[in-house]
Coordinates of C-alpha atoms in Angstrom, one line a residue:
M296 CA -67.6 -24.8 86.3
T297 CA -65.8 -22.0 84.3
V298 CA -66.2 -21.7 80.6
F299 CA -63.2 -20.4 78.6
W300 CA -64.3 -19.2 75.1
F301 CA -61.5 -19.4 72.5
R302 CA -61.9 -16.7 69.7
R303 CA -58.8 -14.9 68.2
D304 CA -56.5 -16.6 70.7
L305 CA -56.1 -20.2 69.4
R306 CA -53.3 -21.4 71.5
L307 CA -52.7 -23.0 74.9
T308 CA -49.5 -21.1 75.8
D309 CA -49.2 -17.6 77.1
N310 CA -53.0 -17.1 76.8
H311 CA -54.1 -14.4 79.3
G312 CA -57.8 -15.3 79.6
L313 CA -57.1 -19.0 79.7
Y314 CA -54.5 -18.4 82.4
E315 CA -56.9 -16.5 84.5
A316 CA -59.6 -19.1 84.0
L317 CA -57.4 -22.0 84.9
R318 CA -56.1 -20.4 88.1
G319 CA -59.7 -20.2 89.4
E320 CA -61.4 -22.6 91.8
T321 CA -63.5 -24.5 89.3
P322 CA -62.7 -26.8 86.4
V323 CA -62.5 -25.1 83.0
L324 CA -64.5 -26.1 80.0
P325 CA -62.7 -24.9 76.8
I326 CA -65.1 -24.1 74.0
F327 CA -65.0 -22.7 70.5
I328 CA -68.1 -21.5 68.5
Y329 CA -68.3 -21.8 64.7
D330 CA -70.4 -18.7 64.5
T331 CA -73.1 -19.3 61.8
D332 CA -73.8 -15.5 61.6
I333 CA -70.3 -15.3 60.1
L334 CA -70.0 -18.6 58.3
N335 CA -73.3 -18.3 56.5
A336 CA -72.0 -15.2 54.8
L337 CA -68.9 -16.8 53.4
P338 CA -69.2 -17.4 49.7
D339 CA -66.3 -19.8 49.2
K340 CA -66.8 -23.3 50.7
K341 CA -63.0 -23.7 50.5
D342 CA -62.2 -20.8 52.8
R343 CA -58.6 -20.9 53.7
R344 CA -59.1 -18.9 56.9
L345 CA -61.6 -21.4 58.2
A346 CA -59.2 -24.3 57.3
F347 CA -56.5 -22.5 59.3
I348 CA -58.8 -22.2 62.3
H349 CA -59.8 -25.8 62.0
Q350 CA -56.1 -26.8 61.9
A351 CA -55.4 -24.7 65.0
L352 CA -58.3 -26.2 66.9
S353 CA -57.2 -29.7 66.0
Q354 CA -53.8 -29.0 67.5
I355 CA -55.4 -27.6 70.7
N356 CA -57.7 -30.6 71.0
A357 CA -54.9 -33.1 70.5
V358 CA -53.0 -31.6 73.5
L359 CA -56.2 -31.6 75.6
K360 CA -56.8 -35.2 74.7
T361 CA -53.5 -36.1 76.4
L362 CA -54.9 -34.6 79.6
G363 CA -58.2 -36.5 79.4
A364 CA -60.0 -33.4 78.2
S365 CA -61.3 -32.0 74.9
L366 CA -62.7 -28.9 73.2
L367 CA -66.5 -28.4 73.2
I368 CA -67.1 -27.1 69.7
I369 CA -70.5 -25.7 68.8
H370 CA -71.8 -24.8 65.3
D371 CA -74.5 -22.2 65.9
T372 CA -75.0 -18.5 66.8
P373 CA -73.0 -17.5 69.9
L374 CA -76.1 -16.6 71.9
T375 CA -77.8 -20.0 71.1
A376 CA -74.5 -21.8 72.0
F377 CA -74.4 -20.2 75.4
E378 CA -78.1 -21.0 76.0
K379 CA -77.3 -24.6 75.3
I380 CA -74.1 -24.6 77.5
C381 CA -75.9 -23.0 80.5
N382 CA -78.8 -25.5 80.2
E383 CA -76.4 -28.4 80.2
F384 CA -73.7 -27.4 82.6
N385 CA -73.5 -25.6 86.0
V386 CA -71.7 -22.5 84.7
V387 CA -70.4 -20.1 87.4
R388 CA -68.4 -17.8 85.1
V389 CA -67.4 -17.2 81.5
V390 CA -63.9 -16.0 80.6
T391 CA -62.5 -14.9 77.3
N392 CA -60.0 -12.5 75.7
G393 CA -61.1 -9.1 74.4
D394 CA -62.0 -8.6 70.7
Y395 CA -62.2 -5.1 69.3
E396 CA -64.0 -5.4 66.0
P397 CA -67.5 -3.8 65.7
Y398 CA -69.3 -7.2 65.2
A399 CA -67.4 -8.8 68.1
K400 CA -68.2 -5.9 70.5
D401 CA -71.9 -6.1 69.6
R402 CA -71.8 -10.0 69.9
D403 CA -70.1 -9.8 73.3
G404 CA -72.6 -7.3 74.5
R405 CA -75.5 -9.7 73.7
I406 CA -73.7 -12.5 75.4
E407 CA -73.0 -10.5 78.5
T408 CA -76.6 -9.4 78.7
F409 CA -77.7 -13.0 78.5
L410 CA -75.2 -14.2 81.1
Q411 CA -76.2 -11.3 83.5
S412 CA -79.8 -12.6 83.3
K413 CA -78.3 -15.9 84.7
R414 CA -76.1 -14.1 87.2
I415 CA -73.0 -15.4 85.5
P416 CA -70.1 -13.0 85.3
F417 CA -68.5 -12.5 81.8
T418 CA -64.9 -11.4 82.0
G419 CA -62.6 -10.4 79.1
Y420 CA -58.8 -9.9 79.3
K421 CA -56.3 -8.1 77.2
D422 CA -54.4 -10.6 75.1
Q423 CA -54.6 -9.7 71.4
V424 CA -52.7 -6.4 71.8
I425 CA -49.8 -5.0 73.8
F426 CA -51.7 -1.7 74.4
E427 CA -55.4 -1.0 74.1
K428 CA -56.4 2.3 72.5
S429 CA -56.8 4.1 75.8
D430 CA -53.3 3.0 76.9
V431 CA -51.4 5.3 74.5
M432 CA -52.9 8.7 74.4
K433 CA -51.8 12.3 74.1
Q434 CA -51.2 14.4 77.2
D435 CA -54.6 15.9 76.9
G436 CA -56.2 12.5 76.9
T437 CA -57.1 12.4 73.2
P438 CA -55.9 9.8 70.7
Y439 CA -53.1 10.3 68.3
T440 CA -54.1 10.9 64.7
V441 CA -50.5 10.9 63.3
Y442 CA -48.4 7.7 63.4
P443 CA -44.8 8.9 64.1
P444 CA -45.6 10.5 67.5
Y445 CA -47.8 7.6 68.4
A446 CA -45.1 5.2 67.6
K447 CA -42.6 7.1 69.7
V448 CA -44.8 7.1 72.8
W449 CA -45.7 3.4 72.2
L450 CA -42.0 2.4 72.1
R451 CA -41.3 4.5 75.2
Q452 CA -44.1 2.9 77.1
Y453 CA -43.1 -0.6 76.0
A454 CA -39.5 0.0 77.0
A455 CA -40.5 1.3 80.4
Q456 CA -42.8 -1.6 81.3
Q457 CA -42.6 -4.6 79.0
P458 CA -45.6 -6.9 79.2
V459 CA -45.6 -10.0 81.5
T460 CA -46.4 -13.4 80.2
Y461 CA -49.2 -15.6 81.3
P462 CA -48.0 -19.3 81.5
S463 CA -51.4 -20.9 80.9
E464 CA -49.7 -24.0 79.8
D465 CA -48.6 -24.6 83.4
F466 CA -52.2 -24.9 84.6
L467 CA -53.8 -27.2 82.0
G468 CA -54.4 -29.8 84.6
N469 CA -57.4 -27.8 85.7
V470 CA -59.3 -28.3 82.4
L471 CA -62.6 -30.2 82.8
K472 CA -62.0 -33.9 82.2
N473 CA -64.2 -35.0 79.3
T474 CA -63.1 -36.6 76.1
S475 CA -66.5 -37.3 74.6
F476 CA -67.0 -34.1 72.8
H477 CA -67.3 -34.5 69.0
F478 CA -64.6 -32.7 67.0
P479 CA -66.4 -31.6 63.8
S480 CA -64.7 -31.8 60.4
L481 CA -64.9 -28.9 57.9
T482 CA -67.5 -30.9 56.0
D483 CA -69.6 -31.3 59.2
I484 CA -70.0 -27.5 59.2
G485 CA -70.7 -27.2 55.5
F486 CA -67.2 -26.5 54.1
E487 CA -64.6 -28.3 52.1
T488 CA -61.1 -29.4 53.0
V489 CA -58.3 -27.2 51.8
D490 CA -54.6 -28.1 51.2
M491 CA -52.7 -26.1 53.7
V492 CA -49.0 -25.5 54.2
A493 CA -47.4 -26.9 57.3
F494 CA -48.6 -25.2 60.4
N495 CA -45.5 -23.4 61.5
T496 CA -45.2 -20.7 64.2
L497 CA -41.4 -20.5 64.0
I498 CA -40.1 -17.0 63.1
D499 CA -36.9 -16.5 61.1
E500 CA -34.9 -14.3 63.4
D501 CA -32.7 -13.0 60.6
I502 CA -35.7 -11.6 58.8
V503 CA -36.7 -9.7 61.9
R504 CA -33.2 -8.5 62.6
N505 CA -32.7 -7.1 59.1
Y506 CA -36.2 -6.0 58.3
H507 CA -35.4 -2.2 58.5
D508 CA -32.8 -2.7 55.8
T509 CA -34.8 -5.1 53.5
R510 CA -38.4 -4.0 53.8
N511 CA -38.3 -1.8 50.7
L512 CA -36.5 -4.3 48.5
P513 CA -39.0 -6.3 46.4
A514 CA -36.4 -8.9 45.4
V515 CA -35.8 -9.9 49.0
V516 CA -38.1 -12.5 50.6
G517 CA -38.2 -10.6 53.8
T518 CA -41.5 -11.1 55.5
S519 CA -42.0 -13.1 58.7
H520 CA -45.3 -14.8 57.6
V521 CA -46.5 -14.4 61.1
S522 CA -49.5 -12.1 60.3
V523 CA -52.0 -15.0 60.0
H524 CA -50.8 -16.3 63.4
L525 CA -51.3 -12.9 65.0
R526 CA -54.7 -12.6 63.3
F527 CA -56.0 -15.8 64.9
G528 CA -53.8 -15.8 68.0
T529 CA -51.9 -19.0 67.3
I530 CA -48.9 -17.2 68.6
S531 CA -48.7 -14.7 71.4
V532 CA -48.3 -11.1 70.5
R533 CA -46.2 -10.7 73.6
K534 CA -43.8 -13.3 72.3
V535 CA -43.6 -11.7 68.9
V536 CA -43.0 -8.1 70.2
S537 CA -40.5 -9.4 72.8
L538 CA -38.5 -11.2 70.0
A539 CA -38.6 -8.1 67.8
A540 CA -37.4 -5.9 70.7
R541 CA -34.6 -8.3 71.5
L542 CA -33.4 -8.4 67.9
N543 CA -33.7 -4.7 67.4
E544 CA -32.8 -3.2 70.7
K545 CA -31.5 0.1 69.2
W546 CA -35.1 1.0 68.1
L547 CA -36.3 1.0 71.7

C-alpha cells in the first residue's frame, strides 16, 4: 500500500504528488495529520486557519466517500502518526509534496529517517511552487538578491517551458477502499467552530486582467482573494499562474 500525505496541497485535482502515488502499482491511502506540535502552540481555539483546513478536508473526504474511500486523519505528532500507520498497514512507500519552511524540512527529515529504518521510500514532489530556488539562478550559479532581474529571468523561463499539469483526479479509482475512518470535528481536536465565508476557489478574471492598473488604487476592490487557497493548496499554483499568463500575455 502507498500512503499519500496531504499537507499544503489540500485538493484532489492537479496534485503532483497524489498523481504520482495514484499511478503506482498499489492502492493509495490518503492521510492528513493534525500536527500537535503545531496545534498545541496555537493560542486561539477559534483559529480561522484551522477552520479553513477542516473545511478543505471535509470537501476532499466527501469526494472520496463517493468512491468508497475516505481520509485517514490522525491527531498526533507526525512521527507517532507514521509509527501507528506502519504498525497497522503494509506500507511500501510514502508520497507527499515538498514543503520548504524550516519546521517542515526538519519534520520531513525525521519522518524520512524513520521510514528508512523500515526500508520504506519517502518521496516528495514539486507542487507548491512553479520554480524551486535552485531553478532560477544567476549565470554564476548563485541566487538573485534583487527582485527585478530575478523576475525577468523567472518570466523568461516560464514562457520557454510552461509547467505541465498532473490530472490526479483521473486516477482516484486507485485510492484504498475504506469508509470506516473517523472524520474528526474541530471540537474533537480541541478547537471551536468558526463561521466561515463560502469556500470559493473561483477567480475574478477581470481583477487579474486589470491588476497592473488598479493595484495602487486603495478605493478599488482589486485583490483576487486567492492567497489563502495558495497557502493551503486548495487551488493549484499551476492553474493560477497559467490563468494570469493567459490574461496578461504582454507581460511574458
